[in-house]
mmCIF file of C-alpha atoms in Angstrom:
data_model
loop_
_atom_site.group_PDB
_atom_site.id
_atom_site.type_symbol
_atom_site.label_atom_id
_atom_site.label_comp_id
_atom_site.label_asym_id
_atom_site.label_seq_id
_atom_site.Cartn_x
_atom_site.Cartn_y
_atom_site.Cartn_z
ATOM 1 C CA MET A 206 -37.291 -12.144 0.476
ATOM 2 C CA ALA A 207 -34.702 -13.499 -1.961
ATOM 3 C CA ARG A 208 -34.554 -17.267 -2.109
ATOM 4 C CA GLU A 209 -31.539 -18.856 -0.490
ATOM 5 C CA SER A 210 -29.535 -21.394 -2.463
ATOM 6 C CA SER A 211 -29.897 -24.946 -1.166
ATOM 7 C CA SER A 212 -26.302 -25.782 -2.078
ATOM 8 C CA ARG A 213 -23.647 -25.722 0.603
ATOM 9 C CA VAL A 214 -22.072 -22.271 0.860
ATOM 10 C CA VAL A 215 -18.443 -22.002 1.894
ATOM 11 C CA LEU A 216 -17.788 -18.652 3.478
ATOM 12 C CA PRO A 217 -14.311 -17.204 4.009
ATOM 13 C CA PRO A 218 -13.346 -16.607 7.639
ATOM 14 C CA GLN A 219 -14.346 -13.204 8.956
ATOM 15 C CA ARG A 220 -11.567 -10.947 10.134
ATOM 16 C CA ARG A 221 -11.262 -7.342 10.987
ATOM 17 C CA VAL A 222 -11.207 -5.024 8.023
ATOM 18 C CA SER A 223 -7.909 -3.604 6.858
ATOM 19 C CA ARG A 224 -6.747 -0.618 8.879
ATOM 20 C CA THR A 225 -6.202 1.387 5.713
ATOM 21 C CA PHE A 226 -9.492 3.260 6.086
ATOM 22 C CA SER A 227 -10.515 2.364 9.650
ATOM 23 C CA VAL A 228 -9.548 5.761 11.063
ATOM 24 C CA VAL A 229 -11.421 8.953 11.782
ATOM 25 C CA VAL A 230 -10.090 11.121 9.016
ATOM 26 C CA ASP A 231 -10.334 14.467 10.785
ATOM 27 C CA ALA A 232 -8.356 13.320 13.835
ATOM 28 C CA PRO A 233 -4.616 13.914 14.132
ATOM 29 C CA GLU A 234 -2.349 10.988 13.399
ATOM 30 C CA SER A 235 -1.737 8.962 16.543
ATOM 31 C CA LYS A 236 1.475 7.223 17.497
ATOM 32 C CA THR A 237 -0.382 3.906 17.456
ATOM 33 C CA ARG A 238 -1.520 4.386 13.855
ATOM 34 C CA ILE A 239 1.987 5.411 12.768
ATOM 35 C CA TRP A 240 3.424 2.308 14.428
ATOM 36 C CA ASP A 241 0.746 0.063 12.898
ATOM 37 C CA SER A 242 1.396 1.548 9.448
ATOM 38 C CA LEU A 243 4.978 0.295 9.588
ATOM 39 C CA PHE A 244 3.835 -3.289 10.032
ATOM 40 C CA HIS A 245 0.965 -3.456 7.558
ATOM 41 C CA ALA A 246 1.354 -3.880 3.831
ATOM 42 C CA PRO A 247 0.274 -0.801 1.860
ATOM 43 C CA ASP A 248 -3.060 -0.800 0.063
ATOM 44 C CA PRO A 249 -3.045 -1.629 -3.682
ATOM 45 C CA LEU A 250 -2.959 2.029 -4.754
ATOM 46 C CA GLN A 251 0.161 2.584 -2.635
ATOM 47 C CA VAL A 252 1.685 -0.501 -4.248
ATOM 48 C CA ASP A 253 1.098 1.097 -7.648
ATOM 49 C CA ALA A 254 2.702 4.311 -6.426
ATOM 50 C CA GLY A 255 5.633 2.238 -5.173
ATOM 51 C CA ALA A 256 6.043 0.662 -8.614
ATOM 52 C CA ILE A 257 6.213 4.103 -10.226
ATOM 53 C CA GLY A 258 8.690 5.263 -7.595
ATOM 54 C CA GLU A 259 10.839 2.163 -8.104
ATOM 55 C CA PHE A 260 11.027 2.933 -11.808
ATOM 56 C CA ASP A 261 12.046 6.534 -11.047
ATOM 57 C CA VAL A 262 14.793 5.308 -8.711
ATOM 58 C CA ALA A 263 16.018 2.835 -11.350
ATOM 59 C CA ARG A 264 16.286 5.611 -13.932
ATOM 60 C CA ILE A 265 18.113 7.920 -11.508
ATOM 61 C CA ARG A 266 20.439 5.088 -10.479
ATOM 62 C CA PHE A 267 21.348 4.323 -14.100
ATOM 63 C CA LEU A 268 22.026 7.970 -14.963
ATOM 64 C CA PHE A 269 24.079 8.446 -11.794
ATOM 65 C CA VAL A 270 26.273 5.417 -12.520
ATOM 66 C CA CYS A 271 26.750 6.613 -16.117
ATOM 67 C CA ALA A 272 27.946 9.972 -14.800
ATOM 68 C CA LEU A 273 30.140 8.224 -12.243
ATOM 69 C CA ALA A 274 31.782 6.171 -15.008
ATOM 70 C CA THR A 275 33.357 9.305 -16.459
ATOM 71 C CA LEU A 276 35.681 9.672 -13.451
ATOM 72 C CA PRO A 277 37.781 6.498 -13.928
ATOM 73 C CA ILE A 278 37.738 7.034 -17.687
ATOM 74 C CA VAL A 279 39.261 10.496 -17.257
ATOM 75 C CA ARG A 280 41.834 9.064 -14.839
ATOM 76 C CA LEU A 281 42.787 6.406 -17.373
ATOM 77 C CA LEU A 282 43.259 9.023 -20.063
ATOM 78 C CA VAL A 283 45.577 10.952 -17.765
ATOM 79 C CA SER A 284 47.522 8.007 -16.318
ATOM 80 C CA GLN A 285 46.801 4.305 -16.634
ATOM 81 C CA THR A 286 47.327 3.391 -12.991
ATOM 82 C CA HIS A 287 46.196 0.237 -11.227
ATOM 83 C CA ASP A 288 43.655 2.195 -9.127
ATOM 84 C CA ALA A 289 42.109 3.687 -12.254
ATOM 85 C CA TRP A 290 41.579 0.238 -13.794
ATOM 86 C CA VAL A 291 40.080 -1.055 -10.543
ATOM 87 C CA GLY A 292 37.755 1.945 -10.402
ATOM 88 C CA LEU A 293 36.651 1.393 -14.000
ATOM 89 C CA GLY A 294 35.947 -2.283 -13.300
ATOM 90 C CA VAL A 295 33.854 -1.471 -10.240
ATOM 91 C CA VAL A 296 31.860 1.203 -12.058
ATOM 92 C CA PHE A 297 31.306 -1.114 -15.028
ATOM 93 C CA GLY A 298 29.889 -3.768 -12.680
ATOM 94 C CA LEU A 299 27.548 -1.204 -11.129
ATOM 95 C CA LEU A 300 26.476 -0.088 -14.584
ATOM 96 C CA VAL A 301 25.518 -3.638 -15.546
ATOM 97 C CA ILE A 302 23.450 -4.048 -12.366
ATOM 98 C CA ALA A 303 21.740 -0.662 -12.789
ATOM 99 C CA LEU A 304 20.923 -1.404 -16.432
ATOM 100 C CA ALA A 305 19.568 -4.874 -15.586
ATOM 101 C CA ILE A 306 17.189 -3.464 -12.950
ATOM 102 C CA TYR A 307 16.077 -0.691 -15.298
ATOM 103 C CA ILE A 308 15.331 -3.131 -18.151
ATOM 104 C CA LEU A 309 13.486 -5.459 -15.764
ATOM 105 C CA LEU A 310 11.177 -2.646 -14.691
ATOM 106 C CA MET A 311 10.793 -1.425 -18.273
ATOM 107 C CA ARG A 312 9.389 -4.848 -19.138
ATOM 108 C CA GLY A 313 6.748 -4.545 -16.434
ATOM 109 C CA PHE A 314 8.260 -6.725 -13.719
ATOM 110 C CA TYR A 315 7.493 -5.418 -10.242
ATOM 111 C CA ARG A 316 6.820 -7.022 -6.899
ATOM 112 C CA PRO A 317 6.333 -5.215 -3.556
ATOM 113 C CA TRP A 318 9.485 -6.877 -2.184
ATOM 114 C CA LEU A 319 11.617 -5.449 -4.989
ATOM 115 C CA GLY A 320 11.980 -2.121 -3.181
ATOM 116 C CA PHE A 321 13.561 -3.856 -0.189
ATOM 117 C CA GLY A 322 16.003 -5.698 -2.443
ATOM 118 C CA THR A 323 17.120 -2.727 -4.547
ATOM 119 C CA SER A 324 17.415 -0.430 -1.512
ATOM 120 C CA GLY A 325 19.539 -3.033 0.260
ATOM 121 C CA LEU A 326 21.663 -3.349 -2.870
ATOM 122 C CA ASP A 327 22.191 0.422 -3.028
ATOM 123 C CA VAL A 328 23.238 0.548 0.621
ATOM 124 C CA SER A 329 25.604 -2.368 0.137
ATOM 125 C CA VAL A 330 27.198 -0.658 -2.866
ATOM 126 C CA VAL A 331 27.954 2.421 -0.762
ATOM 127 C CA SER A 332 29.359 0.246 2.015
ATOM 128 C CA GLY A 333 31.387 -1.607 -0.593
ATOM 129 C CA GLY A 334 32.941 1.679 -1.655
ATOM 130 C CA LEU A 335 34.126 2.224 1.913
ATOM 131 C CA LEU A 336 35.335 -1.374 2.223
ATOM 132 C CA ILE A 337 37.569 -0.915 -0.790
ATOM 133 C CA TRP A 338 39.614 1.577 1.249
ATOM 134 C CA LEU A 339 40.013 -1.007 4.004
ATOM 135 C CA PHE A 340 41.269 -3.593 1.509
ATOM 136 C CA LEU A 341 43.700 -0.980 0.207
ATOM 137 C CA HIS A 342 44.948 -0.592 3.811
ATOM 138 C CA GLN A 343 43.671 2.977 4.063
ATOM 139 C CA PRO A 344 41.225 2.732 6.999
ATOM 140 C CA VAL A 345 41.310 6.496 7.636
ATOM 141 C CA ALA A 346 39.838 7.109 4.198
ATOM 142 C CA ALA A 347 37.093 4.586 4.997
ATOM 143 C CA VAL A 348 35.927 5.956 8.354
ATOM 144 C CA ASN A 349 36.411 9.669 7.689
ATOM 145 C CA ASN A 350 35.352 9.686 4.052
ATOM 146 C CA ARG A 351 33.053 12.583 3.257
ATOM 147 C CA VAL A 352 31.943 11.870 -0.309
ATOM 148 C CA ILE A 353 31.085 8.162 -0.172
ATOM 149 C CA PHE A 354 29.462 8.353 3.271
ATOM 150 C CA ASP A 355 27.080 11.085 2.077
ATOM 151 C CA MET A 356 25.771 8.675 -0.560
ATOM 152 C CA TYR A 357 24.014 6.803 2.256
ATOM 153 C CA PHE A 358 21.727 9.808 2.590
ATOM 154 C CA LEU A 359 20.966 9.758 -1.151
ATOM 155 C CA VAL A 360 19.964 6.108 -0.868
ATOM 156 C CA ILE A 361 17.765 6.755 2.169
ATOM 157 C CA ALA A 362 16.146 9.773 0.489
ATOM 158 C CA ALA A 363 15.359 7.645 -2.574
ATOM 159 C CA THR A 364 13.394 5.187 -0.421
ATOM 160 C CA SER A 365 10.664 7.807 0.074
ATOM 161 C CA LEU A 366 9.876 7.517 -3.654
ATOM 162 C CA ARG A 367 8.834 3.899 -3.110
ATOM 163 C CA SER A 368 5.796 4.923 -0.993
ATOM 164 C CA ASP A 369 6.455 2.296 1.671
ATOM 165 C CA PRO A 370 7.646 3.473 5.119
ATOM 166 C CA ARG A 371 8.899 -0.029 5.925
ATOM 167 C CA ILE A 372 11.514 0.248 3.181
ATOM 168 C CA CYS A 373 12.684 3.577 4.633
ATOM 169 C CA VAL A 374 13.179 2.072 8.100
ATOM 170 C CA VAL A 375 14.835 -1.132 6.888
ATOM 171 C CA THR A 376 17.200 0.789 4.605
ATOM 172 C CA GLY A 377 18.254 3.169 7.373
ATOM 173 C CA LEU A 378 18.880 0.308 9.797
ATOM 174 C CA LEU A 379 20.881 -1.591 7.189
ATOM 175 C CA ALA A 380 23.017 1.460 6.432
ATOM 176 C CA ALA A 381 23.718 2.027 10.147
ATOM 177 C CA ILE A 382 24.594 -1.640 10.733
ATOM 178 C CA GLN A 383 26.920 -1.876 7.757
ATOM 179 C CA TYR A 384 28.696 1.386 8.535
ATOM 180 C CA ALA A 385 29.063 0.424 12.212
ATOM 181 C CA ALA A 386 30.668 -2.853 11.090
ATOM 182 C CA ILE A 387 33.143 -0.934 8.913
ATOM 183 C CA VAL A 388 34.074 1.415 11.770
ATOM 184 C CA LEU A 389 34.520 -1.461 14.209
ATOM 185 C CA ALA A 390 36.666 -3.383 11.730
ATOM 186 C CA ALA A 391 38.853 -0.335 11.089
ATOM 187 C CA GLY A 392 39.280 0.297 14.814
ATOM 188 C CA HIS A 393 40.052 -3.346 15.503
ATOM 189 C CA PHE A 394 42.771 -3.853 12.885
ATOM 190 C CA TRP A 395 44.357 -0.383 12.871
ATOM 191 C CA ASN A 396 45.320 2.316 15.367
ATOM 192 C CA LEU A 397 43.380 5.108 13.692
ATOM 193 C CA SER A 398 44.586 7.884 15.990
ATOM 194 C CA THR A 399 48.206 7.146 15.016
ATOM 195 C CA LEU A 400 47.423 6.859 11.317
ATOM 196 C CA LEU A 401 45.708 10.263 11.254
ATOM 197 C CA VAL A 402 48.933 12.049 12.166
ATOM 198 C CA GLY A 403 49.996 14.037 9.116
ATOM 199 C CA GLN A 404 46.700 13.357 7.247
ATOM 200 C CA SER A 405 44.871 16.568 7.971
ATOM 201 C CA GLU A 406 42.713 16.225 4.860
ATOM 202 C CA TYR A 407 40.647 13.578 6.698
ATOM 203 C CA GLY A 408 40.229 15.577 9.891
ATOM 204 C CA GLN A 409 40.452 14.295 13.431
ATOM 205 C CA TYR A 410 39.209 10.795 14.243
ATOM 206 C CA LEU A 411 36.781 10.705 17.168
ATOM 207 C CA TRP A 412 34.440 7.931 18.251
ATOM 208 C CA GLN A 413 31.882 10.607 19.085
ATOM 209 C CA ASP A 414 31.847 11.671 15.430
ATOM 210 C CA GLN A 415 31.246 8.090 14.292
ATOM 211 C CA ALA A 416 28.380 7.744 16.774
ATOM 212 C CA ALA A 417 26.931 10.989 15.440
ATOM 213 C CA ARG A 418 27.156 9.643 11.882
ATOM 214 C CA LEU A 419 25.240 6.508 12.868
ATOM 215 C CA LEU A 420 22.617 8.607 14.604
ATOM 216 C CA MET A 421 22.215 10.813 11.516
ATOM 217 C CA LEU A 422 21.606 7.735 9.348
ATOM 218 C CA LEU A 423 18.829 6.581 11.682
ATOM 219 C CA VAL A 424 17.306 10.060 11.868
ATOM 220 C CA ALA A 425 17.354 10.302 8.062
ATOM 221 C CA ALA A 426 15.475 6.989 7.864
ATOM 222 C CA VAL A 427 12.871 8.186 10.384
ATOM 223 C CA ILE A 428 12.347 11.452 8.485
ATOM 224 C CA SER A 429 12.000 9.584 5.191
ATOM 225 C CA ALA A 430 9.448 7.182 6.688
ATOM 226 C CA ARG A 431 7.553 10.055 8.279
ATOM 227 C CA LEU A 432 7.341 11.871 4.942
ATOM 228 C CA VAL A 433 5.866 8.758 3.335
ATOM 229 C CA LEU A 434 3.336 8.307 6.137
ATOM 230 C CA ARG A 435 2.377 11.964 5.959
ATOM 231 C CA SER A 436 1.846 11.841 2.193
ATOM 232 C CA GLN A 437 -0.253 8.691 2.605
ATOM 233 C CA HIS A 438 -2.337 10.377 5.281
ATOM 234 C CA LEU A 439 -2.969 13.423 3.086
ATOM 235 C CA ARG A 440 -3.924 11.190 0.187
ATOM 236 C CA LEU A 441 -6.203 9.281 2.531
ATOM 237 C CA LEU A 442 -7.974 12.499 3.485
ATOM 238 C CA SER A 443 -8.643 13.293 -0.164
ATOM 239 C CA ARG A 444 -10.155 9.848 -0.795
ATOM 240 C CA SER A 445 -12.190 9.430 2.408
ATOM 241 C CA ASP A 446 -15.701 10.181 3.540
ATOM 242 C CA ARG A 447 -15.486 12.402 6.616
ATOM 243 C CA LEU A 448 -18.657 11.108 8.261
ATOM 244 C CA THR A 449 -17.892 7.367 8.211
ATOM 245 C CA GLY A 450 -14.120 7.292 7.618
ATOM 246 C CA LEU A 451 -14.665 4.928 4.674
ATOM 247 C CA PRO A 452 -13.090 5.448 1.251
ATOM 248 C CA ASN A 453 -15.172 7.456 -1.185
ATOM 249 C CA ARG A 454 -16.195 6.957 -4.787
ATOM 250 C CA GLY A 455 -12.941 8.432 -6.105
ATOM 251 C CA TYR A 456 -10.955 5.754 -4.317
ATOM 252 C CA PHE A 457 -13.356 3.088 -5.577
ATOM 253 C CA ASP A 458 -12.841 4.171 -9.197
ATOM 254 C CA GLU A 459 -9.046 3.841 -8.835
ATOM 255 C CA ARG A 460 -9.109 0.608 -6.858
ATOM 256 C CA MET A 461 -11.643 -1.071 -9.134
ATOM 257 C CA ILE A 462 -9.259 -0.746 -12.080
ATOM 258 C CA ILE A 463 -6.690 -2.771 -10.131
ATOM 259 C CA GLU A 464 -9.163 -5.425 -8.973
ATOM 260 C CA LEU A 465 -10.557 -5.935 -12.474
ATOM 261 C CA ALA A 466 -7.055 -6.217 -13.914
ATOM 262 C CA ARG A 467 -6.251 -8.918 -11.354
ATOM 263 C CA ALA A 468 -9.476 -10.795 -12.140
ATOM 264 C CA ARG A 469 -8.642 -10.764 -15.866
ATOM 265 C CA ARG A 470 -5.022 -11.784 -15.346
ATOM 266 C CA PHE A 471 -5.497 -14.577 -12.820
ATOM 267 C CA GLY A 472 -9.062 -15.632 -13.650
ATOM 268 C CA HIS A 473 -10.363 -15.428 -10.086
ATOM 269 C CA SER A 474 -13.882 -14.485 -9.054
ATOM 270 C CA LEU A 475 -14.889 -10.919 -8.269
ATOM 271 C CA SER A 476 -18.253 -9.743 -6.970
ATOM 272 C CA ILE A 477 -19.602 -6.362 -5.979
ATOM 273 C CA ALA A 478 -22.584 -5.558 -3.803
ATOM 274 C CA MET A 479 -24.490 -2.285 -3.746
ATOM 275 C CA LEU A 480 -26.584 -1.720 -0.637
ATOM 276 C CA ASP A 481 -29.024 1.026 0.266
ATOM 277 C CA PHE A 482 -31.082 1.824 3.372
ATOM 278 C CA ASP A 483 -34.786 1.077 3.209
ATOM 279 C CA ASP A 484 -37.013 4.146 3.660
ATOM 280 C CA PHE A 485 -34.099 6.301 4.789
ATOM 281 C CA LYS A 486 -35.884 9.519 3.835
ATOM 282 C CA LYS A 487 -38.740 8.548 6.118
ATOM 283 C CA PHE A 488 -36.211 7.776 8.871
ATOM 284 C CA ASN A 489 -34.657 11.256 8.514
ATOM 285 C CA ASP A 490 -38.055 12.934 8.459
ATOM 286 C CA THR A 491 -39.091 11.084 11.622
ATOM 287 C CA TYR A 492 -35.917 11.264 13.730
ATOM 288 C CA GLY A 493 -33.935 14.094 12.135
ATOM 289 C CA HIS A 494 -30.778 14.275 10.037
ATOM 290 C CA ALA A 495 -28.540 14.007 13.117
ATOM 291 C CA ALA A 496 -30.075 10.585 13.740
ATOM 292 C CA GLY A 497 -29.437 9.774 10.089
ATOM 293 C CA ASP A 498 -25.749 10.528 10.595
ATOM 294 C CA ILE A 499 -25.701 8.246 13.642
ATOM 295 C CA ALA A 500 -27.273 5.499 11.550
ATOM 296 C CA LEU A 501 -24.720 5.908 8.759
ATOM 297 C CA ARG A 502 -21.802 5.670 11.197
ATOM 298 C CA ALA A 503 -23.326 2.649 12.950
ATOM 299 C CA VAL A 504 -23.854 0.815 9.685
ATOM 300 C CA ALA A 505 -20.315 1.662 8.540
ATOM 301 C CA THR A 506 -18.935 0.220 11.791
ATOM 302 C CA THR A 507 -20.940 -2.981 11.362
ATOM 303 C CA LEU A 508 -19.848 -3.333 7.755
ATOM 304 C CA ARG A 509 -16.184 -2.988 8.760
ATOM 305 C CA LYS A 510 -16.564 -5.885 11.194
ATOM 306 C CA GLN A 511 -18.289 -8.107 8.652
ATOM 307 C CA VAL A 512 -16.013 -7.784 5.623
ATOM 308 C CA ARG A 513 -12.583 -9.367 5.145
ATOM 309 C CA ASP A 514 -9.195 -7.668 4.990
ATOM 310 C CA ARG A 515 -9.036 -8.092 1.230
ATOM 311 C CA ASP A 516 -12.538 -6.663 0.623
ATOM 312 C CA LEU A 517 -13.131 -3.049 -0.343
ATOM 313 C CA LEU A 518 -15.828 -1.151 1.541
ATOM 314 C CA VAL A 519 -16.908 2.229 0.126
ATOM 315 C CA ARG A 520 -19.485 4.872 0.896
ATOM 316 C CA TYR A 521 -20.677 5.374 -2.659
ATOM 317 C CA GLY A 522 -22.939 8.331 -2.015
ATOM 318 C CA GLY A 523 -25.785 9.368 0.284
ATOM 319 C CA GLU A 524 -26.990 6.220 2.027
ATOM 320 C CA GLU A 525 -25.498 3.872 -0.571
ATOM 321 C CA PHE A 526 -22.493 1.663 0.172
ATOM 322 C CA LEU A 527 -20.453 -0.614 -2.064
ATOM 323 C CA VAL A 528 -18.575 -3.771 -1.111
ATOM 324 C CA VAL A 529 -16.095 -5.363 -3.510
ATOM 325 C CA PHE A 530 -15.402 -9.053 -2.877
ATOM 326 C CA PRO A 531 -12.230 -10.326 -4.599
ATOM 327 C CA HIS A 532 -12.047 -14.131 -4.905
ATOM 328 C CA LEU A 533 -15.752 -14.507 -4.075
ATOM 329 C CA ASP A 534 -18.297 -15.951 -6.519
ATOM 330 C CA ALA A 535 -21.965 -14.990 -6.794
ATOM 331 C CA VAL A 536 -23.312 -17.641 -4.406
ATOM 332 C CA ASN A 537 -20.897 -16.811 -1.617
ATOM 333 C CA ALA A 538 -21.208 -13.060 -2.178
ATOM 334 C CA VAL A 539 -24.991 -13.296 -1.795
ATOM 335 C CA ALA A 540 -24.558 -15.427 1.346
ATOM 336 C CA ARG A 541 -22.091 -12.932 2.774
ATOM 337 C CA MET A 542 -24.439 -10.016 2.112
ATOM 338 C CA ASN A 543 -27.329 -11.880 3.731
ATOM 339 C CA LEU A 544 -25.254 -12.185 6.904
ATOM 340 C CA ILE A 545 -24.442 -8.475 6.715
ATOM 341 C CA ARG A 546 -28.108 -7.622 6.079
ATOM 342 C CA GLN A 547 -29.153 -9.551 9.182
ATOM 343 C CA ALA A 548 -26.407 -7.927 11.285
ATOM 344 C CA ILE A 549 -27.501 -4.438 10.243
ATOM 345 C CA ALA A 550 -31.162 -5.199 10.974
ATOM 346 C CA GLU A 551 -30.154 -6.061 14.553
ATOM 347 C CA ILE A 552 -28.321 -2.779 15.229
ATOM 348 C CA PRO A 553 -30.088 -0.865 18.043
ATOM 349 C CA LEU A 554 -29.762 2.833 17.176
ATOM 350 C CA ALA A 555 -29.801 4.528 20.574
ATOM 351 C CA LEU A 556 -30.967 8.107 19.908
ATOM 352 C CA SER A 557 -31.041 11.078 22.246
ATOM 353 C CA THR A 558 -34.847 10.922 22.181
ATOM 354 C CA GLY A 559 -34.669 7.593 24.001
ATOM 355 C CA THR A 560 -35.961 5.602 21.051
ATOM 356 C CA THR A 561 -34.056 2.667 19.537
ATOM 357 C CA PRO A 562 -35.229 2.285 15.935
ATOM 358 C CA HIS A 563 -33.857 -0.351 13.583
ATOM 359 C CA LEU A 564 -32.891 -0.040 9.932
ATOM 360 C CA THR A 565 -32.912 -2.562 7.124
ATOM 361 C CA ILE A 566 -31.064 -2.610 3.822
ATOM 362 C CA SER A 567 -31.684 -3.879 0.311
ATOM 363 C CA VAL A 568 -28.787 -5.281 -1.686
ATOM 364 C CA GLY A 569 -27.948 -5.981 -5.312
ATOM 365 C CA VAL A 570 -25.024 -8.254 -6.215
ATOM 366 C CA ALA A 571 -23.167 -8.536 -9.538
ATOM 367 C CA THR A 572 -20.272 -10.822 -10.464
ATOM 368 C CA TYR A 573 -17.430 -10.367 -12.916
ATOM 369 C CA GLY A 574 -17.962 -12.461 -16.052
ATOM 370 C CA GLU A 575 -19.797 -12.705 -19.336
ATOM 371 C CA ALA A 576 -23.255 -12.586 -17.747
ATOM 372 C CA ASP A 577 -22.837 -9.380 -15.717
ATOM 373 C CA GLY A 578 -19.927 -7.787 -17.575
ATOM 374 C CA THR A 579 -16.203 -7.284 -17.258
ATOM 375 C CA GLU A 580 -16.079 -3.507 -16.807
ATOM 376 C CA ALA A 581 -16.777 -1.504 -13.679
ATOM 377 C CA GLU A 582 -19.669 0.387 -15.303
ATOM 378 C CA ASP A 583 -21.397 -2.854 -16.320
ATOM 379 C CA LEU A 584 -21.068 -4.372 -12.857
ATOM 380 C CA LEU A 585 -22.343 -1.206 -11.204
ATOM 381 C CA ASP A 586 -25.342 -1.069 -13.532
ATOM 382 C CA ARG A 587 -26.186 -4.717 -12.816
ATOM 383 C CA ALA A 588 -25.811 -4.329 -9.065
ATOM 384 C CA ASP A 589 -27.872 -1.129 -9.102
ATOM 385 C CA ALA A 590 -30.673 -2.766 -11.124
ATOM 386 C CA ARG A 591 -30.792 -5.697 -8.705
ATOM 387 C CA LEU A 592 -30.814 -3.322 -5.746
ATOM 388 C CA TYR A 593 -33.961 -1.679 -7.102
ATOM 389 C CA ARG A 594 -35.422 -5.093 -7.830
ATOM 390 C CA ALA A 595 -34.852 -5.985 -4.166
ATOM 391 C CA LYS A 596 -36.704 -2.828 -3.117
ATOM 392 C CA ALA A 597 -39.538 -3.541 -5.530
ATOM 393 C CA GLN A 598 -39.835 -7.083 -4.182
ATOM 394 C CA GLY A 599 -40.429 -5.846 -0.629
ATOM 395 C CA ARG A 600 -37.069 -4.541 0.668
ATOM 396 C CA ASN A 601 -34.775 -6.071 3.307
ATOM 397 C CA GLN A 602 -33.387 -8.693 0.921
ATOM 398 C CA VAL A 603 -30.463 -9.557 -1.347
ATOM 399 C CA VAL A 604 -30.845 -10.072 -5.086
ATOM 400 C CA GLY A 605 -27.920 -11.769 -6.821
ATOM 401 C CA PRO A 606 -27.191 -13.013 -10.337
ATOM 402 C CA GLU A 607 -28.721 -16.485 -9.945
ATOM 403 C CA TRP A 608 -31.916 -15.223 -8.328
ATOM 404 C CA ALA A 609 -32.290 -12.468 -10.936
ATOM 405 C CA ALA A 610 -31.776 -14.946 -13.800
ATOM 406 C CA MET A 611 -34.409 -17.253 -12.323
ATOM 407 C CA GLN A 612 -36.900 -14.390 -12.051
ATOM 408 C CA GLU A 613 -36.231 -13.333 -15.639
ATOM 409 C CA ARG A 614 -36.914 -16.875 -16.855
ATOM 410 C CA ARG A 615 -40.181 -16.914 -14.906
ATOM 411 C CA GLU A 616 -41.276 -13.606 -16.404
ATOM 412 C CA LYS A 617 -40.518 -14.804 -19.942
ATOM 413 C CA THR A 618 -42.326 -18.137 -19.469
ATOM 414 C CA PRO A 619 -45.887 -17.898 -20.880
ATOM 415 C CA VAL A 620 -48.682 -18.742 -18.480
#
């Protein structure tokens, strides 16, 4: 068995694993999972997709405002009225904001909260366009406007590009609240029914129509959020192992790029552990492949309970699993895997034959740095070599960087 370090090991608190991959991938989406998805931050790959979507929205916003700027310019060329100058000033202000956001994203600035801020800004701009009519004492144009009101739907549709259903819901609610405030203000300060006489171009004013407009904004937000959740679910299916519900190697390859980039940028620790069942072929030959599937699912369930929210748990292939430990050094990663190894050895596998066999695992641990490497391939090679060293040393043990270095020094020391 691998030697335990005598130094004090500080282990992070254990919590339930992130719900990102804790579902049975071939089951239909439940209402509970949809609800939970709205209140959990997206996984890092979804954050990357959100950054790309935010950049797309910024580009569309800038081009749209540029096209919009032609309207007051044409009006000024025809007649230099006060309204035309006001319109040009408003559009110029929007152009500055749109350009600033676009340049900010071009320079690589992105935070997950940025989508909430820019979506709220877009909604407020649309509401501001309606408020201008109120300040011009034309409330009918504000509450029965067809062109500006429809821009709410463009803003809500754009939220789906940000790959975060929470932004869709918040944006829809904000649009409904702001528009409801405009309608209430118009109804409070003006008699809209009287003002509509002789203004057939705005149609008939009915409270039922305003309620319907508010409902349509909320429905649009729900549809946008549902589209995001559906696309995430489909992507999840393509990156998941059907037997255990864990992410597969394809997801690991994408996620590892992000974790390594964070380790380089912020200088924090990063460890990976590769684990494999001991004598699994013999287990399958003795109890059957159906029992092997039961064992794989049981081990996956135990692993989920043992790792932290921030950790990445992957079924790498066959009976091999990978665990990525961000912010965990070699000593603590080895200690964590020893706890997991002991928990797996205690799993009673209740089979239909009435037997309750137990399984053990061997583990190899590698840590980001000069000794083990700074690329995913190097870390995988190191962890894999230590996994086979653990098997060669008698199985049911964890071999980490410090233990492996000590063994290498012993082998090189002449007798």
